[in-house]
Amino acid sequence: MILFLAGTSDARALALTVKEAGYNILTTVVTENAGKEMQKVGLDVYVGRLTDEDFTTMIKEQGFQAIVDASHPFAEEASKNALLGAKAAGVPYIRYERESQDYEHKGIVMVEGYEEAAEVAAEKKGVIMLTTGSKTLEIFTRRLLDQPNTRVIARMLPRKDNMEKCEKLGFPQKDIVAIQGPFSKEFNAALYKQYGVTTMITKESGKAGSVDEKLEAALELGIETIMIKRPKIQYGHAYSDFEGVLSHINRIFDKKLEE
C-alpha cells in the first residue's frame, strides 16, 4: 500500500495512474475541498495536516510500504515532514514535482523567498497584485500595506478562513479578489487592467500551476513580475514525469516480491 501526498490536479492524475497500475493507495490532502475532488474520482483520502511523527505512525500502523510525495512545489513543510516520516519508518520516499521552467526576461525579477519579494515590491510601489495565496499574506501586508503610493490586491481562494485572515490582518475588502482558477491569459489580463496593476507577484509553480497564463498576460501589458523561486529541498529520488514515478514504484514492489 502507498501513502500519496496530493492536492493538485496533476497530483490527482498521477494518483489515478498509480491506482490503475494495480496499487492500493491512500491520498492525503489538507483541505476538505481537495478531499472532495479526490473522492469524486474514486480515490481514498485522508484530510488534514500531518507532522513527521504523524507520517511515521500512519506508515507503521497501516502498513504503508512507500510514500509518493506529489504535493505542490511550494508545500515545503509537507514535503519535509513526509521525508522525515518515511526515513523514521524505514520506507522509500519518491518525489513527483512539476518540471521547473527557466524564466529569463527583462520584465521578470527572480527572488529567493517571500520576504525578498515583499522588499522588491516595496521599492517598486504602485498597484501590486499578489497571486501567491493566503498562507504568506502576512509577510506582504506587514511590509506593503501601509506603504505610501502603494496598493496591494490579493487574489486567493474563496474560503472562509482566507477572508477571516484578511480581516485579522486589516486587509481592505475592496482589494480582495476571492476566486478559484485556473485562469486563461485573457482573464488574467482583464483582471490586471481592472485594477491598474503595475507589478504582479507569483511563484515558480510550473506549467500545471498556470504560471504561464499569468506571466504572458503581465508581459504583454508591460507589468513587471516578481517571481519566487522554488524551495531547495534534497528529495533524493525525484521525477517530473509519471512514467518515472511508476517505474520506481514497480522496482520497489518487484524487489519486495523477491525478498
mmCIF file with all atom_site columns, N, CA and C in Angstrom, residues 12 15-16 19-20 23 25-27 35-45:
data_model
loop_
_atom_site.group_PDB
_atom_site.id
_atom_site.type_symbol
_atom_site.label_atom_id
_atom_site.label_alt_id
_atom_site.label_comp_id
_atom_site.label_asym_id
_atom_site.label_entity_id
_atom_site.label_seq_id
_atom_site.pdbx_PDB_ins_code
_atom_site.Cartn_x
_atom_site.Cartn_y
_atom_site.Cartn_z
_atom_site.occupancy
_atom_site.B_iso_or_equiv
_atom_site.pdbx_formal_charge
_atom_site.auth_seq_id
_atom_site.auth_comp_id
_atom_site.auth_asym_id
_atom_site.auth_atom_id
_atom_site.pdbx_PDB_model_num
ATOM 1  N N  . ARG A 1 12 ? -3.517  14.543 -8.615  1.00 0.00 ? 12 ARG A N  1
ATOM 2  C CA . ARG A 1 12 ? -4.698  13.688 -8.704  1.00 0.00 ? 12 ARG A CA 1
ATOM 3  C C  . ARG A 1 12 ? -4.592  12.750 -9.908  1.00 0.00 ? 12 ARG A C  1
ATOM 4  N N  . ALA A 1 15 ? -2.070  10.065 -9.091  1.00 0.00 ? 15 ALA A N  1
ATOM 5  C CA . ALA A 1 15 ? -2.642  9.100  -8.145  1.00 0.00 ? 15 ALA A CA 1
ATOM 6  C C  . ALA A 1 15 ? -3.529  8.096  -8.871  1.00 0.00 ? 15 ALA A C  1
ATOM 7  N N  . LEU A 1 16 ? -4.319  8.572  -9.818  1.00 0.00 ? 16 LEU A N  1
ATOM 8  C CA . LEU A 1 16 ? -5.166  7.678  -10.610 1.00 0.00 ? 16 LEU A CA 1
ATOM 9  C C  . LEU A 1 16 ? -4.326  6.730  -11.459 1.00 0.00 ? 16 LEU A C  1
ATOM 10 N N  . LYS A 1 19 ? -3.010  4.070  -9.160  1.00 0.00 ? 19 LYS A N  1
ATOM 11 C CA . LYS A 1 19 ? -4.103  3.161  -8.780  1.00 0.00 ? 19 LYS A CA 1
ATOM 12 C C  . LYS A 1 19 ? -4.460  2.223  -9.932  1.00 0.00 ? 19 LYS A C  1
ATOM 13 N N  . GLU A 1 20 ? -4.528  2.787  -11.149 1.00 0.00 ? 20 GLU A N  1
ATOM 14 C CA . GLU A 1 20 ? -4.873  1.993  -12.328 1.00 0.00 ? 20 GLU A CA 1
ATOM 15 C C  . GLU A 1 20 ? -3.800  0.960  -12.658 1.00 0.00 ? 20 GLU A C  1
ATOM 16 N N  . TYR A 1 23 ? -2.043  -0.628 -7.781  1.00 0.00 ? 23 TYR A N  1
ATOM 17 C CA . TYR A 1 23 ? -1.572  -0.401 -6.409  1.00 0.00 ? 23 TYR A CA 1
ATOM 18 C C  . TYR A 1 23 ? -2.671  0.193  -5.538  1.00 0.00 ? 23 TYR A C  1
ATOM 19 N N  . ILE A 1 25 ? -3.726  2.707  -2.821  1.00 0.00 ? 25 ILE A N  1
ATOM 20 C CA . ILE A 1 25 ? -3.163  3.963  -2.322  1.00 0.00 ? 25 ILE A CA 1
ATOM 21 C C  . ILE A 1 25 ? -4.160  4.705  -1.438  1.00 0.00 ? 25 ILE A C  1
ATOM 22 N N  . LEU A 1 26 ? -3.616  5.487  -0.526  1.00 0.00 ? 26 LEU A N  1
ATOM 23 C CA . LEU A 1 26 ? -4.401  6.429  0.275   1.00 0.00 ? 26 LEU A CA 1
ATOM 24 C C  . LEU A 1 26 ? -3.820  7.804  0.014   1.00 0.00 ? 26 LEU A C  1
ATOM 25 N N  . THR A 1 27 ? -4.639  8.705  -0.527  1.00 0.00 ? 27 THR A N  1
ATOM 26 C CA . THR A 1 27 ? -4.162  10.061 -0.770  1.00 0.00 ? 27 THR A CA 1
ATOM 27 C C  . THR A 1 27 ? -4.364  10.902 0.487   1.00 0.00 ? 27 THR A C  1
ATOM 28 N N  . GLY A 1 35 ? -10.211 17.197 -0.695  1.00 0.00 ? 35 GLY A N  1
ATOM 29 C CA . GLY A 1 35 ? -10.643 15.845 -0.367  1.00 0.00 ? 35 GLY A CA 1
ATOM 30 C C  . GLY A 1 35 ? -11.834 15.411 -1.206  1.00 0.00 ? 35 GLY A C  1
ATOM 31 N N  . LYS A 1 36 ? -12.768 16.322 -1.417  1.00 0.00 ? 36 LYS A N  1
ATOM 32 C CA . LYS A 1 36 ? -13.948 16.009 -2.239  1.00 0.00 ? 36 LYS A CA 1
ATOM 33 C C  . LYS A 1 36 ? -13.556 15.726 -3.682  1.00 0.00 ? 36 LYS A C  1
ATOM 34 N N  . GLU A 1 37 ? -12.560 16.469 -4.174  1.00 0.00 ? 37 GLU A N  1
ATOM 35 C CA . GLU A 1 37 ? -12.100 16.252 -5.555  1.00 0.00 ? 37 GLU A CA 1
ATOM 36 C C  . GLU A 1 37 ? -11.486 14.861 -5.699  1.00 0.00 ? 37 GLU A C  1
ATOM 37 N N  . MET A 1 38 ? -10.785 14.404 -4.668  1.00 0.00 ? 38 MET A N  1
ATOM 38 C CA . MET A 1 38 ? -10.206 13.061 -4.692  1.00 0.00 ? 38 MET A CA 1
ATOM 39 C C  . MET A 1 38 ? -11.303 11.997 -4.683  1.00 0.00 ? 38 MET A C  1
ATOM 40 N N  . GLN A 1 39 ? -12.288 12.200 -3.835  1.00 0.00 ? 39 GLN A N  1
ATOM 41 C CA . GLN A 1 39 ? -13.377 11.236 -3.726  1.00 0.00 ? 39 GLN A CA 1
ATOM 42 C C  . GLN A 1 39 ? -14.199 11.156 -5.006  1.00 0.00 ? 39 GLN A C  1
ATOM 43 N N  . LYS A 1 40 ? -14.337 12.285 -5.697  1.00 0.00 ? 40 LYS A N  1
ATOM 44 C CA . LYS A 1 40 ? -15.104 12.318 -6.946  1.00 0.00 ? 40 LYS A CA 1
ATOM 45 C C  . LYS A 1 40 ? -14.566 11.354 -7.990  1.00 0.00 ? 40 LYS A C  1
ATOM 46 N N  . VAL A 1 41 ? -13.230 11.184 -7.991  1.00 0.00 ? 41 VAL A N  1
ATOM 47 C CA . VAL A 1 41 ? -12.614 10.305 -8.995  1.00 0.00 ? 41 VAL A CA 1
ATOM 48 C C  . VAL A 1 41 ? -12.318 8.915  -8.430  1.00 0.00 ? 41 VAL A C  1
ATOM 49 N N  . GLY A 1 42 ? -12.866 8.632  -7.242  1.00 0.00 ? 42 GLY A N  1
ATOM 50 C CA . GLY A 1 42 ? -12.759 7.288  -6.688  1.00 0.00 ? 42 GLY A CA 1
ATOM 51 C C  . GLY A 1 42 ? -11.497 6.997  -5.899  1.00 0.00 ? 42 GLY A C  1
ATOM 52 N N  . LEU A 1 43 ? -10.842 8.044  -5.389  1.00 0.00 ? 43 LEU A N  1
ATOM 53 C CA . LEU A 1 43 ? -9.625  7.841  -4.598  1.00 0.00 ? 43 LEU A CA 1
ATOM 54 C C  . LEU A 1 43 ? -9.922  7.941  -3.107  1.00 0.00 ? 43 LEU A C  1
ATOM 55 N N  . ASP A 1 44 ? -9.373  7.026  -2.338  1.00 0.00 ? 44 ASP A N  1
ATOM 56 C CA . ASP A 1 44 ? -9.492  7.106  -0.880  1.00 0.00 ? 44 ASP A CA 1
ATOM 57 C C  . ASP A 1 44 ? -8.644  8.279  -0.405  1.00 0.00 ? 44 ASP A C  1
ATOM 58 N N  . VAL A 1 45 ? -9.138  8.989  0.616   1.00 0.00 ? 45 VAL A N  1
ATOM 59 C CA . VAL A 1 45 ? -8.439  10.213 1.017   1.00 0.00 ? 45 VAL A CA 1
ATOM 60 C C  . VAL A 1 45 ? -8.481  10.431 2.524   1.00 0.00 ? 45 VAL A C  1
#
